[in-house]
XYZ file of C-alpha atoms in Angstrom:
329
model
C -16.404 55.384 -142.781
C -18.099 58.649 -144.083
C -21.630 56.957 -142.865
C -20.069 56.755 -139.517
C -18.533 60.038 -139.701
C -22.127 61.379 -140.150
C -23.521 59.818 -137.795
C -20.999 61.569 -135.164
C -21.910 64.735 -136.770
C -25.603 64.199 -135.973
C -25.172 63.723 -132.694
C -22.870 66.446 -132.223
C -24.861 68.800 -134.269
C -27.900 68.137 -131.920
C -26.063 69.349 -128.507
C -25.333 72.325 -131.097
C -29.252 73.459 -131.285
C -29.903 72.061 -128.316
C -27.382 74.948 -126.728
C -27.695 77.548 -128.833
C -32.154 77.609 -128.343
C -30.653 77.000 -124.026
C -28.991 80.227 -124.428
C -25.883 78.330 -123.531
C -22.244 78.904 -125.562
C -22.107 76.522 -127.913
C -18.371 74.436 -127.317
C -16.572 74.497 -130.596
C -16.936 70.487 -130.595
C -20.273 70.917 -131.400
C -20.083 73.362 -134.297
C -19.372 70.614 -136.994
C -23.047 70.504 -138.841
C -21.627 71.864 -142.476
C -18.191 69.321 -142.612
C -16.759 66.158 -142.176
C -13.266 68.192 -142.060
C -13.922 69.285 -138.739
C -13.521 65.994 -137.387
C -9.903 65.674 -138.126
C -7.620 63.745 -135.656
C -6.920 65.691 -132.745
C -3.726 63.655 -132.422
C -1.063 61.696 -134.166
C -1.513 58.137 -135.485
C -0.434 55.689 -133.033
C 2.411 53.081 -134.190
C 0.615 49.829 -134.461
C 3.338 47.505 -132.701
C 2.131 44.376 -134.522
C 3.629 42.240 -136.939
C 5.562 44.196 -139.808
C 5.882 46.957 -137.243
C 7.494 45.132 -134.997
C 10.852 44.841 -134.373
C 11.617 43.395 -131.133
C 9.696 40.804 -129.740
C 10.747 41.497 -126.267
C 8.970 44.947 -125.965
C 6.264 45.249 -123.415
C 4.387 42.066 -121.859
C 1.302 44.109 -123.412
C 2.703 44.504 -127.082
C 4.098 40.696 -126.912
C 0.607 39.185 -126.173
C -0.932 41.093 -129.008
C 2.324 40.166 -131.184
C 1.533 36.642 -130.501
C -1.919 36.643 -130.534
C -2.333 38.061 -133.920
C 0.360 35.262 -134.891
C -2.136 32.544 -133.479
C 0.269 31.582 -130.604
C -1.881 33.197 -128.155
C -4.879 32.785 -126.355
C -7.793 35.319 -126.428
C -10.243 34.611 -122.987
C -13.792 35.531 -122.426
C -14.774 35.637 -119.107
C -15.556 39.240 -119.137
C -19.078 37.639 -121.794
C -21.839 38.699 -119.742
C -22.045 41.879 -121.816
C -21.744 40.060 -125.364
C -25.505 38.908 -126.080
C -25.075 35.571 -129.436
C -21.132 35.732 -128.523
C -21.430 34.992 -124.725
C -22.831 31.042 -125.704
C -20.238 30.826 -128.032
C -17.186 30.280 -125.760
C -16.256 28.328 -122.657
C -14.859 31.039 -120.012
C -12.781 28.307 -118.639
C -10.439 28.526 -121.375
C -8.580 30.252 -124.020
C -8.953 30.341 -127.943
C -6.357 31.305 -130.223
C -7.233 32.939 -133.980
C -7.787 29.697 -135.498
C -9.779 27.904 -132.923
C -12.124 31.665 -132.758
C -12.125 30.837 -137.118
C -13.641 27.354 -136.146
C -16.083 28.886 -133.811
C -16.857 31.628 -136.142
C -17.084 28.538 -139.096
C -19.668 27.177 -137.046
C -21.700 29.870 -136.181
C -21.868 32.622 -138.732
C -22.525 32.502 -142.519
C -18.782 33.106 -142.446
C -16.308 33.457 -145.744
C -13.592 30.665 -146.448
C -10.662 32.890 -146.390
C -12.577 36.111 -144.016
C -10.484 39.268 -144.200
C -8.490 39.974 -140.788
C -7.080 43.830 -139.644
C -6.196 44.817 -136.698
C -5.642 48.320 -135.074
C -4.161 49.691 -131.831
C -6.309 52.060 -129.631
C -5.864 53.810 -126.080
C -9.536 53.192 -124.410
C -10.253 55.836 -121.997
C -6.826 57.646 -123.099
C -4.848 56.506 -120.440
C -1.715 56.079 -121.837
C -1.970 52.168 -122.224
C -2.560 50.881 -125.588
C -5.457 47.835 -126.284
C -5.823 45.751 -129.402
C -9.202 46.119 -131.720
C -9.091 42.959 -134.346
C -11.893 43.329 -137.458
C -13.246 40.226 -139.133
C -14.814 41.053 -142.367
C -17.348 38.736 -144.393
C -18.671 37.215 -141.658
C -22.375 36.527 -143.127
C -24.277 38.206 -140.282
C -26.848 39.334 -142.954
C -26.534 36.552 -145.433
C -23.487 35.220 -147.551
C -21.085 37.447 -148.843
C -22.127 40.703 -147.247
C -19.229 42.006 -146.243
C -20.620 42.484 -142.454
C -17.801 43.010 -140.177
C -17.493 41.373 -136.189
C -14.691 43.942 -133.715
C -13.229 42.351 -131.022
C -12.010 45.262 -128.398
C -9.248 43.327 -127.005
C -7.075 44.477 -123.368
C -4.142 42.939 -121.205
C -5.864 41.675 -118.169
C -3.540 40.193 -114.953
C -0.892 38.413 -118.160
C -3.731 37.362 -120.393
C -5.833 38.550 -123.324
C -9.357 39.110 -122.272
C -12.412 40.481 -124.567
C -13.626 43.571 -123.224
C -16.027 44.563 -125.910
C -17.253 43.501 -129.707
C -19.745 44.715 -131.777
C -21.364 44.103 -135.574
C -21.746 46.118 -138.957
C -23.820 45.060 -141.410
C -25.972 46.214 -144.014
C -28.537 48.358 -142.311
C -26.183 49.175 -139.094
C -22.977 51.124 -139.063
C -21.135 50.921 -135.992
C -17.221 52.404 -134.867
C -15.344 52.866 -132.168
C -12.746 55.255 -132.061
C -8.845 55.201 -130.382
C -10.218 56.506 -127.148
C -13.041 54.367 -126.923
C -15.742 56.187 -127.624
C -18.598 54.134 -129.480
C -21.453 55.370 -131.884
C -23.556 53.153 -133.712
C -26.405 54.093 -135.921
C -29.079 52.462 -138.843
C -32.887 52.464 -139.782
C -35.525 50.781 -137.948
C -37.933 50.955 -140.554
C -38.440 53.547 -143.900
C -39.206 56.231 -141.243
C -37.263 55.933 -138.337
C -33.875 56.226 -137.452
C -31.779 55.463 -134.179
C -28.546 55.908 -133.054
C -26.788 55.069 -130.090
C -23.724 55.660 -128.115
C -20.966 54.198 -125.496
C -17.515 54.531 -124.269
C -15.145 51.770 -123.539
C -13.393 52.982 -120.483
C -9.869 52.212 -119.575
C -10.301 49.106 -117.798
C -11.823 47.728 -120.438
C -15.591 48.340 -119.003
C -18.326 49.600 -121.669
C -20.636 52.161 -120.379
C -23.689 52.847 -122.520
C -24.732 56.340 -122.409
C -27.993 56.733 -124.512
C -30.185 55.610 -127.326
C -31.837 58.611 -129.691
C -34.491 57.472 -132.049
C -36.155 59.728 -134.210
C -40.083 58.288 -135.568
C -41.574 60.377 -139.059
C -44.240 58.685 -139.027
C -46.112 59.291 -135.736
C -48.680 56.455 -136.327
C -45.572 53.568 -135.988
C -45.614 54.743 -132.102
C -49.290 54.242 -131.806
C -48.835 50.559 -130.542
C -46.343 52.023 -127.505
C -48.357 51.963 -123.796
C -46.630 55.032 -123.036
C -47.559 57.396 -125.730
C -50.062 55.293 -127.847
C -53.120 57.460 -126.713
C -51.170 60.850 -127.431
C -49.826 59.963 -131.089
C -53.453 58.697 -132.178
C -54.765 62.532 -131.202
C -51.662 63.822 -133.229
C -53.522 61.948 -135.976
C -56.628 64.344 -135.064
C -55.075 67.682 -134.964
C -51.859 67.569 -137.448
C -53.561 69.061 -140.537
C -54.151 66.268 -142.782
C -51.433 66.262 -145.671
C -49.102 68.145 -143.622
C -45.782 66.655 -143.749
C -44.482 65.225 -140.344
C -41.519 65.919 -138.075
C -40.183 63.107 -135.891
C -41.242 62.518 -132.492
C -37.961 61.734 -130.973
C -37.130 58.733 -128.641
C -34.438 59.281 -125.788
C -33.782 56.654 -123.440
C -30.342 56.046 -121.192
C -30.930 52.154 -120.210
C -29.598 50.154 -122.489
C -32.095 47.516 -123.591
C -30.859 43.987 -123.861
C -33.820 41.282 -122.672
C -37.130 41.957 -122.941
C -37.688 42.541 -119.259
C -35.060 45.804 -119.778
C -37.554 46.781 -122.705
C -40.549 47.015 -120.214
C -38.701 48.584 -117.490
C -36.726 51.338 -119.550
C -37.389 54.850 -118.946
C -37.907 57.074 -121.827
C -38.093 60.450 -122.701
C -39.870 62.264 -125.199
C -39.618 65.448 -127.269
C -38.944 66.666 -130.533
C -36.985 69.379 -132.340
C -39.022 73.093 -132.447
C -39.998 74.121 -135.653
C -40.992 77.323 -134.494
C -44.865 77.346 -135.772
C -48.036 76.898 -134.387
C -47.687 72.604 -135.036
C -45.126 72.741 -131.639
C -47.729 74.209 -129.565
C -49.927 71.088 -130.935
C -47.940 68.373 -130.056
C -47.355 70.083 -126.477
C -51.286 70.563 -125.587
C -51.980 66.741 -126.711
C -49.028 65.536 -124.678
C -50.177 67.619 -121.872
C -53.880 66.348 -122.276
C -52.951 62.656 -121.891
C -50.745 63.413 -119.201
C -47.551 62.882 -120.563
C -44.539 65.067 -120.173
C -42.876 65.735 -123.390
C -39.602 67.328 -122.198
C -37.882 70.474 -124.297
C -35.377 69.145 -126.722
C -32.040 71.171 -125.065
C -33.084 69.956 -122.045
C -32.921 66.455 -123.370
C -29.898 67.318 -125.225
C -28.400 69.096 -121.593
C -29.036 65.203 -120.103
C -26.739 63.356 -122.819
C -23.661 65.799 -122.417
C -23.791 65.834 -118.486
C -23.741 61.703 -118.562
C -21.089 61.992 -120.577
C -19.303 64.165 -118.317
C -19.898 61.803 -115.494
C -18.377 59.559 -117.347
C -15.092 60.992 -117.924
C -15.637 61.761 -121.762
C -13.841 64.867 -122.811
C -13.623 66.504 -125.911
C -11.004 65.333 -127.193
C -11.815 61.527 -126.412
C -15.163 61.988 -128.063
C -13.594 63.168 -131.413
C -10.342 61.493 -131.384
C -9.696 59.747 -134.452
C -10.705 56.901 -136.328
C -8.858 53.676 -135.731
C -6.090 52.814 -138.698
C -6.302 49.286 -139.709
C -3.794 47.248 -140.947
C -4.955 44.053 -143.042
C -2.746 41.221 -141.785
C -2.776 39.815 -145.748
């Protein structure tokens, strides 16, 4: 959880310097670079009304699916799977699968333990008032045997059934949460010298919006093979004084790449963060010379926070807390 927790303050700490070299006022959200304690809940923990917690079965339609559910008396459907990648050829959207019949498909399809670890936790997605199920499956074998990787199922009350709204992976080199609002940050290395992470928000009908990829290249010469700015990073080559120690050329892009046809149509943007010396002036005259635009970083970072806006993210959604899982052991 501290990996994730970083990972929020990295992206939070860049709308920091991205404001405060704007000239903008930098929001108090965003002054959180020095410590994790800044991210404390901004609200109580919710009462997870599952099993052990509950007491009546007869509480809300909502709360007696998940009661059931979790108690393998209920079915979980998929026909929201268009959005789910491996997981969408995985289950017939004509019916239902309860937790034993998802264990079989799971049996069959992942490197998966005998006896996998379940939890679940409750969550308000979009922080409407109306409380969804998340359910964690841990030693799934996404990686190899034993590996503790983890599979989330975001889980919502759709017209009397149980429907999968969202699910994504952790695993060894990719750390991924979601927290009670539904706001989604993943992050991991794409080789020794670059690093991406990427956000979403799971609104509150259950829809997941992706909002932006940021990937940040050390090594200049990885990007030479990319169409786009192949030509400029081999002239970075030329002029970066030889020895010098890089800084990353960094990677924005708001389309969410799935197929390889979204790869070759994605549009992204390029910058990196100032240093201040006579090396930013560098990279700006060889982007300029091949005729690419590469964009000031608080501009970049301006472009992130005003999708979110659009989005309905506030504050307070984007650093509500963690979810609180209960093991159902």
């Amino acid at each position: 959880m501290k990996k994730i927790a970083l990972l929020l303050i990295v992206l939070c700490a860049l709308f920091t310097v991205a404001c405060a070299k704007s000239g903008e006022e930098v929001v108090s959200d965003s002054a959180v670079a020095d410590s994790e304690e800044q991210f404390t809940p901004t609200r109580p923990e919710t009462e997870v009304l599952l099993p052990g917690n509950i007491e009546n079965e007869s509480e809300t339609s909502t709360d007696s699916l998940f009661f059931r559910f979790v108690r393998g008396e209920e079915a979980l459907h998929f026909h929201q799977n268009n959005h789910f990648g491996f997981d969408s050829y995985l289950y017939d959207t004509e019916k239902g699968y309860n937790l034993e019949e998802i264990l079989d498909v799971f049996h069959s399809n992942y490197a998966l333990e005998e006896n996998p670890k379940i939890s679940y936790a409750n969550l308000d997605l979009g922080d409407d008032g109306v409380e969804e199920l998340a359910v964690k499956f841990t030693g799934m074998g996404i990686y190899g045997p034993g590996d503790d990787s983890e599979l989330i199922y975001i889980i919502k009350e759709m017209n009397g059934m149980l429907e999968l709204c969202y699910h994504y992976e952790t695993w060894a080199r990719s750390e991924a949460s979601i927290n009670h609002s539904g706001y989604f940050i993943s992050g991991g290395s794409t080789s020794a010298t670059s690093h991406i992470i990427q956000s979403g928000f799971v609104d509150g009908n259950g829809q997941y919006h992706y909002i932006c990829s940021v990937e940040s290249e050390y090594d200049s010469s990885n990007l030479s093979w990319e169409p786009t700015i192949g030509s400029a990073v081999a002239k970075l080559a030329e002029n970066v004084g030889e020895g010098e120690e890089p800084f990353p050329i960094i990677t924005i892009c708001f389309d969410e790449i799935i197929s390889s046809e979204d790869y070759e149509n994605a549009v992204r943007y390029y910058t990196f963060e100032p240093t201040g010396t006579e090396r930013d002036d560098i990279y700006r005259n060889v982007f300029e010379a091949e005729g690419l635009t590469l964009y000031e970083y608080g501009e970049l970072m301006q472009m992130i926070k005003e999708k979110e806006q659009r989005l309905g993210i506030t504050h307070e959604m984007k650093t509500d807390a963690e979810l609180s899982w209960t093991s159902m052991e």
